[in-house]
Amino acid sequence: MEAACQLHLLISAAIFFLLTFSFVTVADTQLSASAAEMSEIQRRGYINIAVKDNLRPLGFRNANGNLQGLEIDLARALAVDLLGKADAVKLQPVTNRDRLSAVLDHKVDMAIARVTATTSRSRLVSFSVPYYFDGTVLVTKDTSLQRLSDLTKRKIAVLKSSSTIADVRYYAPNAELVGVNSYQEAFTLLENNAA
């Protein structure tokens, strides 16, 4: 019960922050970035949220094609907090490349799509408090790789538009990066010895 109360407080704080202080800074000019004011969301009766549909366990499609995962649950909890119903949310699957532009172009009200808060991104959008922490891991079938220097001239699959790209370029500057659209695509390249 305490965890549910903490989640409710976290979601409430995030909603307050997003709907009260949401703005975009472009060339030192403040522009409104909220796709809709709270009154508009309440009038229409649902909130538009960009989510991932290819990233287990955060957002993915089950065997029936329905969206599920942690971020989907957060989106529905937000709909309950804002509008009183878990189904008062329109989930818009997005790719990494489209997550921020969907918000900036007013296609959605917000994104809950594993967006890493970075300095450059915070110049464009406001972030809620973190709800998830993760790291980067290198997956390989080649057991001879022992050090980062062993990655020289090796192919490494990375998600397109991922904040991880900068880390990989820093730690393995001579590796060849192969952009992929999903973890599944990266896994397929790994299985086929293409990365």
CSV table of C-alpha atoms in Angstrom, one decimal:
chain,number,residue,atom,x,y,z
A,1,MET,CA,0.0,0.0,0.0
A,2,GLU,CA,2.9,2.4,0.8
A,3,ALA,CA,4.4,1.8,-2.7
A,4,ALA,CA,1.0,2.6,-4.3
A,5,CYS,CA,0.8,5.8,-2.2
A,6,GLN,CA,4.4,6.8,-3.3
A,7,LEU,CA,3.6,6.0,-6.9
A,8,HIS,CA,0.4,8.2,-6.7
A,9,LEU,CA,2.5,11.1,-5.2
A,10,LEU,CA,5.1,10.7,-7.9
A,11,ILE,CA,2.6,10.7,-10.6
A,12,SER,CA,0.7,13.7,-9.1
A,13,ALA,CA,4.0,15.6,-8.8
A,14,ALA,CA,4.9,14.8,-12.4
A,15,ILE,CA,1.4,15.8,-13.7
A,16,PHE,CA,1.6,19.1,-11.8
A,17,PHE,CA,5.1,19.8,-13.1
A,18,LEU,CA,4.3,18.9,-16.7
A,19,LEU,CA,1.0,20.7,-16.9
A,20,THR,CA,2.0,23.8,-15.0
A,21,PHE,CA,5.6,24.4,-16.0
A,22,SER,CA,5.8,22.8,-19.4
A,23,PHE,CA,7.7,24.9,-21.9
A,24,VAL,CA,10.3,24.7,-24.7
A,25,THR,CA,13.3,26.9,-25.1
A,26,VAL,CA,14.3,27.5,-28.7
A,27,ALA,CA,17.0,30.1,-29.4
A,28,ASP,CA,16.4,31.8,-26.1
A,29,THR,CA,12.7,32.2,-26.9
A,30,GLN,CA,10.2,30.5,-24.7
A,31,LEU,CA,7.4,28.7,-26.6
A,32,SER,CA,4.6,26.8,-25.1
A,33,ALA,CA,5.2,23.0,-25.6
A,34,SER,CA,2.2,21.6,-24.0
A,35,ALA,CA,0.1,20.0,-26.7
A,36,ALA,CA,-3.0,20.8,-24.7
A,37,GLU,CA,-3.9,22.7,-21.6
A,38,MET,CA,-5.4,20.7,-18.8
A,39,SER,CA,-8.8,22.2,-19.5
A,40,GLU,CA,-8.5,21.0,-23.1
A,41,ILE,CA,-7.6,17.5,-22.0
A,42,GLN,CA,-10.6,17.4,-19.6
A,43,ARG,CA,-12.9,18.8,-22.3
A,44,ARG,CA,-11.9,16.1,-24.8
A,45,GLY,CA,-12.0,13.4,-22.1
A,46,TYR,CA,-8.6,11.7,-22.7
A,47,ILE,CA,-4.9,12.4,-22.7
A,48,ASN,CA,-2.6,11.6,-25.7
A,49,ILE,CA,0.6,9.9,-24.6
A,50,ALA,CA,3.5,8.7,-26.7
A,51,VAL,CA,4.8,5.2,-25.6
A,52,LYS,CA,7.2,2.5,-26.8
A,53,ASP,CA,5.7,-0.7,-28.2
A,54,ASN,CA,8.9,-2.6,-28.7
A,55,LEU,CA,10.8,-2.4,-25.4
A,56,ARG,CA,10.1,-5.1,-22.8
A,57,PRO,CA,9.2,-4.6,-20.0
A,58,LEU,CA,8.5,-0.9,-20.4
A,59,GLY,CA,6.2,-0.9,-23.4
A,60,PHE,CA,5.5,-3.7,-25.7
A,61,ARG,CA,2.7,-5.6,-27.4
A,62,ASN,CA,1.4,-8.9,-25.9
A,63,ALA,CA,0.4,-12.0,-27.9
A,64,ASN,CA,-2.9,-10.3,-28.7
A,65,GLY,CA,-1.3,-7.1,-29.9
A,66,ASN,CA,-2.3,-5.1,-26.9
A,67,LEU,CA,0.1,-2.6,-25.3
A,68,GLN,CA,1.4,-3.4,-21.9
A,69,GLY,CA,4.4,-2.7,-19.6
A,70,LEU,CA,5.5,-0.3,-16.9
A,71,GLU,CA,5.2,2.8,-19.1
A,72,ILE,CA,1.7,1.7,-20.3
A,73,ASP,CA,0.7,1.2,-16.6
A,74,LEU,CA,2.0,4.7,-15.8
A,75,ALA,CA,0.1,6.2,-18.6
A,76,ARG,CA,-3.1,4.6,-17.4
A,77,ALA,CA,-2.5,5.6,-13.8
A,78,LEU,CA,-2.1,9.2,-15.1
A,79,ALA,CA,-5.4,8.9,-16.9
A,80,VAL,CA,-7.0,7.8,-13.6
A,81,ASP,CA,-5.4,10.6,-11.7
A,82,LEU,CA,-6.4,13.3,-14.3
A,83,LEU,CA,-9.7,12.0,-15.7
A,84,GLY,CA,-10.8,9.3,-13.3
A,85,LYS,CA,-10.6,6.4,-15.8
A,86,ALA,CA,-7.7,4.1,-16.9
A,87,ASP,CA,-9.1,4.0,-20.5
A,88,ALA,CA,-9.1,7.8,-20.8
A,89,VAL,CA,-5.8,7.7,-22.5
A,90,LYS,CA,-4.9,7.4,-26.2
A,91,LEU,CA,-1.5,5.6,-26.5
A,92,GLN,CA,0.6,6.5,-29.5
A,93,PRO,CA,3.5,4.1,-30.2
A,94,VAL,CA,6.6,6.0,-31.3
A,95,THR,CA,10.2,5.2,-32.3
A,96,ASN,CA,13.2,6.6,-30.4
A,97,ARG,CA,13.6,9.1,-33.2
A,98,ASP,CA,10.0,10.4,-32.9
A,99,ARG,CA,9.5,10.6,-29.1
A,100,LEU,CA,10.4,14.2,-28.7
A,101,SER,CA,9.1,15.5,-32.0
A,102,ALA,CA,5.7,14.0,-31.2
A,103,VAL,CA,5.6,16.3,-28.2
A,104,LEU,CA,7.1,19.3,-29.8
A,105,ASP,CA,4.8,19.0,-32.9
A,106,HIS,CA,1.7,18.7,-30.5
A,107,LYS,CA,0.9,15.2,-31.8
A,108,VAL,CA,0.7,14.1,-28.1
A,109,ASP,CA,0.4,15.7,-24.8
A,110,MET,CA,3.4,14.0,-23.3
A,111,ALA,CA,5.8,11.1,-23.8
A,112,ILE,CA,6.3,8.2,-21.5
A,113,ALA,CA,8.7,6.4,-23.8
A,114,ARG,CA,12.0,5.8,-22.0
A,115,VAL,CA,13.3,9.2,-22.7
A,116,THR,CA,16.7,9.8,-21.0
A,117,ALA,CA,16.9,13.3,-19.5
A,118,THR,CA,20.0,14.9,-21.0
A,119,THR,CA,21.2,18.5,-21.0
A,120,SER,CA,20.5,19.0,-24.7
A,121,ARG,CA,17.0,17.5,-24.5
A,122,SER,CA,16.2,19.6,-21.5
A,123,ARG,CA,16.7,22.6,-23.7
A,124,LEU,CA,13.7,21.5,-25.7
A,125,VAL,CA,11.3,19.9,-23.3
A,126,SER,CA,10.7,19.7,-19.5
A,127,PHE,CA,11.1,16.4,-17.7
A,128,SER,CA,9.1,14.9,-14.9
A,129,VAL,CA,10.9,13.3,-11.9
A,130,PRO,CA,12.6,10.1,-12.9
A,131,TYR,CA,10.5,6.9,-12.7
A,132,TYR,CA,13.1,4.5,-14.1
A,133,PHE,CA,16.9,4.2,-14.0
A,134,ASP,CA,18.9,1.9,-16.3
A,135,GLY,CA,22.4,1.6,-17.7
A,136,THR,CA,24.2,0.4,-20.8
A,137,VAL,CA,25.4,-3.1,-21.4
A,138,LEU,CA,27.4,-4.7,-24.2
A,139,VAL,CA,26.0,-8.0,-25.4
A,140,THR,CA,28.3,-10.2,-27.5
A,141,LYS,CA,28.7,-13.8,-28.6
A,142,ASP,CA,32.5,-13.3,-28.9
A,143,THR,CA,34.1,-14.4,-25.6
A,144,SER,CA,37.5,-13.1,-26.7
A,145,LEU,CA,36.4,-9.5,-26.1
A,146,GLN,CA,37.9,-8.6,-22.7
A,147,ARG,CA,38.5,-4.8,-22.9
A,148,LEU,CA,37.0,-1.8,-24.6
A,149,SER,CA,40.1,-1.6,-26.8
A,150,ASP,CA,39.0,-5.0,-28.2
A,151,LEU,CA,36.1,-3.2,-29.8
A,152,THR,CA,38.3,-1.4,-32.3
A,153,LYS,CA,36.8,-1.8,-35.8
A,154,ARG,CA,34.0,-4.0,-34.5
A,155,LYS,CA,30.3,-3.4,-35.4
A,156,ILE,CA,28.1,-2.4,-32.4
A,157,ALA,CA,24.4,-2.1,-32.8
A,158,VAL,CA,22.8,0.9,-31.0
A,159,LEU,CA,19.3,2.3,-31.0
A,160,LYS,CA,18.9,5.2,-33.4
A,161,SER,CA,18.6,8.6,-31.5
A,162,SER,CA,19.7,6.9,-28.3
A,163,SER,CA,21.7,8.8,-25.7
A,164,THR,CA,23.9,5.7,-25.5
A,165,ILE,CA,25.5,6.6,-28.8
A,166,ALA,CA,27.6,9.3,-27.2
A,167,ASP,CA,28.8,6.8,-24.5
A,168,VAL,CA,29.7,4.2,-27.1
A,169,ARG,CA,31.6,6.7,-29.2
A,170,TYR,CA,33.5,7.9,-26.2
A,171,TYR,CA,34.5,4.5,-24.8
A,172,ALA,CA,34.9,2.7,-28.2
A,173,PRO,CA,35.8,5.5,-30.7
A,174,ASN,CA,37.0,3.2,-33.4
A,175,ALA,CA,34.0,0.9,-33.3
A,176,GLU,CA,31.6,0.9,-36.2
A,177,LEU,CA,28.1,1.9,-35.0
A,178,VAL,CA,25.1,0.3,-36.7
A,179,GLY,CA,21.9,2.1,-36.1
A,180,VAL,CA,18.8,0.0,-35.3
A,181,ASN,CA,15.2,0.8,-34.6
A,182,SER,CA,14.6,-1.8,-31.8
A,183,TYR,CA,16.3,-4.1,-29.4
A,184,GLN,CA,14.9,-7.0,-31.4
A,185,GLU,CA,16.6,-5.7,-34.6
A,186,ALA,CA,19.9,-5.5,-32.6
A,187,PHE,CA,19.4,-9.0,-31.3
A,188,THR,CA,18.8,-10.3,-34.9
A,189,LEU,CA,22.0,-8.6,-36.1
A,190,LEU,CA,23.9,-10.2,-33.2
A,191,GLU,CA,22.4,-13.6,-34.0
A,192,ASN,CA,23.4,-13.2,-37.7
A,193,ASN,CA,27.0,-12.1,-36.7
A,194,ALA,CA,26.3,-8.7,-38.4
A,195,ALA,CA,27.0,-6.7,-35.2
